[in-house]
Coordinates of C-alpha atoms in Angstrom, one line a residue:
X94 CA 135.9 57.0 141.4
X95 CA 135.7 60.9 142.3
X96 CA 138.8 61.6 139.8
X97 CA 137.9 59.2 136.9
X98 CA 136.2 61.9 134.9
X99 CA 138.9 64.2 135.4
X100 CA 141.3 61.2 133.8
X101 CA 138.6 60.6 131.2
X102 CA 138.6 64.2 130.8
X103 CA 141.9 64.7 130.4
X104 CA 142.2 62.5 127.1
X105 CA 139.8 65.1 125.1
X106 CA 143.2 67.6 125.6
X107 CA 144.8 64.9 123.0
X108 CA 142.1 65.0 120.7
X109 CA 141.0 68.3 121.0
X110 CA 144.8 69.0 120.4
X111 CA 145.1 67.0 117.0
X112 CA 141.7 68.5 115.6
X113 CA 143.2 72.2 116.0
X114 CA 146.8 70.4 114.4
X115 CA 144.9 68.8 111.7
X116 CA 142.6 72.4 110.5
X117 CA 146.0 73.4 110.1
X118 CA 147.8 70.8 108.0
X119 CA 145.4 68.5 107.0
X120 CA 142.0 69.7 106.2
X121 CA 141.2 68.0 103.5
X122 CA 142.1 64.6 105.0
X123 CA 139.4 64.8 107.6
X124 CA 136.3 63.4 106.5
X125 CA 137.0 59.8 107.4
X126 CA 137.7 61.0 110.8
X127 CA 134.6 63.5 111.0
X128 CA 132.1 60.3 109.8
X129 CA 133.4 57.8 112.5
X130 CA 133.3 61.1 115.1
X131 CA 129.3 61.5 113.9
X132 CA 128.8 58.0 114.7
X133 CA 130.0 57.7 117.7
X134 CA 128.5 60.9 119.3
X135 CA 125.3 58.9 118.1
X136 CA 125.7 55.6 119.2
X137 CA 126.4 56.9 122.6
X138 CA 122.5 58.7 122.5
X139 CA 121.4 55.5 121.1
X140 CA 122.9 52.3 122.7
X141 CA 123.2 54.1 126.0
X142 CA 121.8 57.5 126.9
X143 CA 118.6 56.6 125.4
X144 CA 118.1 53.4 126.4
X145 CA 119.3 54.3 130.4
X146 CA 116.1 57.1 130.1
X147 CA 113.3 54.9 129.2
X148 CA 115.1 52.3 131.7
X149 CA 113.7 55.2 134.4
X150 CA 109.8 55.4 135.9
X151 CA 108.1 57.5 133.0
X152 CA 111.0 57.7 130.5
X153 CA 109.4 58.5 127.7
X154 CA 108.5 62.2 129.5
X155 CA 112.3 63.2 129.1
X156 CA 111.9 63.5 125.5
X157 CA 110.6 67.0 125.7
X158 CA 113.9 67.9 127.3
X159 CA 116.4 65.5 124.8
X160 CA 114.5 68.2 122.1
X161 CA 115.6 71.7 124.5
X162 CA 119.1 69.8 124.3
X163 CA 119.1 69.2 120.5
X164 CA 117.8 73.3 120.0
X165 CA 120.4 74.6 122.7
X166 CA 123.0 73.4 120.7
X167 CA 121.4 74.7 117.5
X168 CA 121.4 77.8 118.7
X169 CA 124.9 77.6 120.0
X170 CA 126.1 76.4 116.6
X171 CA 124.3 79.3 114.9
X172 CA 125.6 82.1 117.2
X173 CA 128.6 81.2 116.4
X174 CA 128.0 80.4 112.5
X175 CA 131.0 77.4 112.2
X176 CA 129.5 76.3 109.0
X177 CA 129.7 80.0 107.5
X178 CA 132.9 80.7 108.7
X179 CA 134.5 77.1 107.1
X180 CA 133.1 77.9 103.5
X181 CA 134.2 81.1 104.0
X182 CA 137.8 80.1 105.3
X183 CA 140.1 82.6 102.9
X184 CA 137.4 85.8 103.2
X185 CA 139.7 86.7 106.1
X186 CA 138.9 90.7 105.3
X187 CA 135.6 90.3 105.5
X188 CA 135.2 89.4 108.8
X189 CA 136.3 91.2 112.0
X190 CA 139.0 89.9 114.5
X191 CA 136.6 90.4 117.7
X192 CA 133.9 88.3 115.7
X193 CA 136.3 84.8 115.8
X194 CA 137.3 85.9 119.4
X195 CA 133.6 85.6 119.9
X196 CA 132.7 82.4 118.0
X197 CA 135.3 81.0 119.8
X198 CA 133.9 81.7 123.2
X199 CA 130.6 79.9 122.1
X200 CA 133.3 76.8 121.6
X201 CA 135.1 77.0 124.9
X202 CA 131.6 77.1 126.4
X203 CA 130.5 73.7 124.1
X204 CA 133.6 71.8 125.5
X205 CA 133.1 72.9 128.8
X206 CA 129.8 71.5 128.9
X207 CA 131.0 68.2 127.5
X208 CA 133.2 67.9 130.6
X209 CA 129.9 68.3 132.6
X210 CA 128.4 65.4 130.9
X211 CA 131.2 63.1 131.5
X212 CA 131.5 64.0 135.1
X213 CA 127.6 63.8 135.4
X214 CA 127.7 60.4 133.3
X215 CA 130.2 58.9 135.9
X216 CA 127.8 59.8 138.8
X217 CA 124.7 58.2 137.2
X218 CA 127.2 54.8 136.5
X219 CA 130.8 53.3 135.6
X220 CA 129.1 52.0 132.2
X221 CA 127.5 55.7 130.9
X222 CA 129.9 57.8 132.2
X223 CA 132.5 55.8 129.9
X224 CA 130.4 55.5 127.1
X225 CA 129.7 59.2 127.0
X226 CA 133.4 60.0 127.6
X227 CA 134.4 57.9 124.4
X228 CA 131.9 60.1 122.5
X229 CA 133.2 62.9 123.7
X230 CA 136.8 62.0 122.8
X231 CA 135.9 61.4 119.4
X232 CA 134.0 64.4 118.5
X233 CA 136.4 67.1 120.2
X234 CA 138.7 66.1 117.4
X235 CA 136.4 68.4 115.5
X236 CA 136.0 70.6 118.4
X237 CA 139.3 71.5 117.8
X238 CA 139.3 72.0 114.1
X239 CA 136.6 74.1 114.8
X240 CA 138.4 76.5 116.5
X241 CA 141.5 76.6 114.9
X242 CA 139.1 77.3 112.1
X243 CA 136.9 79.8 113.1
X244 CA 139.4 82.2 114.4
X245 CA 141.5 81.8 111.4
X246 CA 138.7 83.0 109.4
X247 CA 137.9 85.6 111.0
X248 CA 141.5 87.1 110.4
X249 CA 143.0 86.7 113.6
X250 CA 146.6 85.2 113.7
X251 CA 147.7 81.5 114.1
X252 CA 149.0 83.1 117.9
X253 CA 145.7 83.8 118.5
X254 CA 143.8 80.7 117.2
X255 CA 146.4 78.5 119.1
X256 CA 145.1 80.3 122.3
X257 CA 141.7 80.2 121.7
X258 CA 142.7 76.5 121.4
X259 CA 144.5 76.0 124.2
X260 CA 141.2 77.2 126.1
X261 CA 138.9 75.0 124.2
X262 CA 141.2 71.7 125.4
X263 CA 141.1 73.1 128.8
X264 CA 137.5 73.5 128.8
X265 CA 136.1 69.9 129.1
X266 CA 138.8 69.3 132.1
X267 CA 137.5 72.3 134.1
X268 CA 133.8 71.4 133.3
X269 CA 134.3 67.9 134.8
X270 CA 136.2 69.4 137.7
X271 CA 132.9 71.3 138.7
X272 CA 131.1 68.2 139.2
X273 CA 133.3 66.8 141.8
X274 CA 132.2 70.0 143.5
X275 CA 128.7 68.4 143.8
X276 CA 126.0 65.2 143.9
X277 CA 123.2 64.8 141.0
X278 CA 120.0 64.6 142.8
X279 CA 118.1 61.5 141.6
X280 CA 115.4 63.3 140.6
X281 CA 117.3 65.5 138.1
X282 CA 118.6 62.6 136.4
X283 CA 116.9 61.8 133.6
X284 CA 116.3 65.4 133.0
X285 CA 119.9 65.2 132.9
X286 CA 119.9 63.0 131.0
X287 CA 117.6 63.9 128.1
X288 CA 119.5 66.7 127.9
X289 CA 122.8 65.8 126.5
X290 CA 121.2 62.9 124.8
X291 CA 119.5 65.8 122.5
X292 CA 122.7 67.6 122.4
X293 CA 124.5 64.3 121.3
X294 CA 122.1 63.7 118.4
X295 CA 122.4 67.2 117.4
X296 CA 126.2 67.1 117.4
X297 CA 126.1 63.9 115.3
X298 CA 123.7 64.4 112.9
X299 CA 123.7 68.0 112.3
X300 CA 127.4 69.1 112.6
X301 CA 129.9 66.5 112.4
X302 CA 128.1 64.1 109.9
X303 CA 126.8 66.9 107.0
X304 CA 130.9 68.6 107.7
X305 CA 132.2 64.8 106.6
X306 CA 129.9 64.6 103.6
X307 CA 131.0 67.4 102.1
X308 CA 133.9 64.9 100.6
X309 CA 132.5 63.1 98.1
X310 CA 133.7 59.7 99.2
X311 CA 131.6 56.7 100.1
X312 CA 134.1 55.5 103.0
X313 CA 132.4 58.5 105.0
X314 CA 129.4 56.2 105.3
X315 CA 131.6 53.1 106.4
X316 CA 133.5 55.3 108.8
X317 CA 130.1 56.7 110.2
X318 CA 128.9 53.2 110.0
X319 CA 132.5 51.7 112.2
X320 CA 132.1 54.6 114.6
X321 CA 128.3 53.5 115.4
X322 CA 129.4 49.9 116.1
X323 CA 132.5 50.6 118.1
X324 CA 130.0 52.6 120.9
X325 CA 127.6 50.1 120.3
X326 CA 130.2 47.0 121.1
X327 CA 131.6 49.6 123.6
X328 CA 128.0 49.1 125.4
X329 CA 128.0 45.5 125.4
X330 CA 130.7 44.8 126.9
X331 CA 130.4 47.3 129.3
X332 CA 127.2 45.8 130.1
X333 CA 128.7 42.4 130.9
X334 CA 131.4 43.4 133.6

């Protein structure tokens, strides 16, 4: 079981991967993808992260900590402004090259600490460490356009922004490798816990989901609506092996 995140891991590299291939050649094609991403970085705070907290002796004190997770990610999405630096894409002179390098930093660390939760997942249980992996997997897609994008705005060249991504799929890899390095006291699990279940919702609801409505199509709330059942079904039948 000790390298099962680091396989899990792995996958994100493919993902990751496509998002930085796609802010290249398909931008405006991404919305669909973005929605089911939001939902299934939800449904994995909802059909399991949640639910595993409140299964613990005093659950419902976590959820001080789930709102720490939700604001640490706010503030890591605002330090390093991703929604300015989309809708302001082709201001390339504006901007200086040290300031993407930067942003993108703030990214490497995000997908590093994704790698952490699937490795911590996996040491709480088979069934959350899977879900949370899936959700992973299907929001570094983004993780990837992100950076890709960022660094391009920021008037760096596509050199650059390719190893900027090359970091960012590495990232999650590395951050799962740390936790083989040691045990989750019981204790600190559902504070754990709490935390990436905060970060999740942020992640969904804040970032991916408002990026995917900014197409005008209503197939972004049926792919947001798919990506909230697959976890949810995911969750189920983990549940019954």
């Amino acid at each position: 079981m000790s390298f099962v995140p680091l396989a899990f891991s792995s996958l994100t590299l493919i993902s990751t991967g496509l998002g930085g291939m796609a802010a290249v050649r398909f931008r405006d094609r991404l919305h669909l993808l973005l929605g089911f991403s939001s939902g299934a970085v939800l449904g994995v705070a909802l059909f399991d992260i949640l639910p595993e907290i409140f299964a613990l002796d005093g659950g419902a004190s976590y959820m001080p900590i789930a709102a720490i997770g939700f604001l640490a990610f706010f503030g890591l999405e605002r330090y390093t402004a991703l929604h300015s630096a989309r809708q302001h894409v082709h201001a390339r002179d504006d901007h200086e090259q040290e300031v993407g390098s930067l942003s993108a930093t703030g990214l490497v660390l995000h997908s590093f600490l994704d790698g952490v939760a699937i490795g911590v997942g996996f040491q709480t249980s088979r069934e959350i460490g899977v879900v949370i992996a899936l959700g992973i997997i299907a929001h570094d897609l983004s993780d990837g356009l992100n950076t890709v994008t960022v660094v391009l705005a920021h008037g760096n060249p596509l050199k650059r922004a390719v190893f900027w991504l090359a970091l960012d799929m590495l990232a999650p890899v590395l951050g799962a490798a740390t936790t083989m390095m040691f045990v989750l006291n019981p204790a600190l699990l559902g504070w754990v816990l709490a935390f990436f279940a905060g970060s999740f919702l942020y992640i969904g609801a804040s970032d991916l989901l408002p990026e995917a409505r900014e197409h005008d199509s209503p197939l972004v709330g049926v792919a947001t609506a798919a990506g909230l059942l697959a976890i949810y079904l995911t969750t189920l039948a983990l549940r019954g092996l």
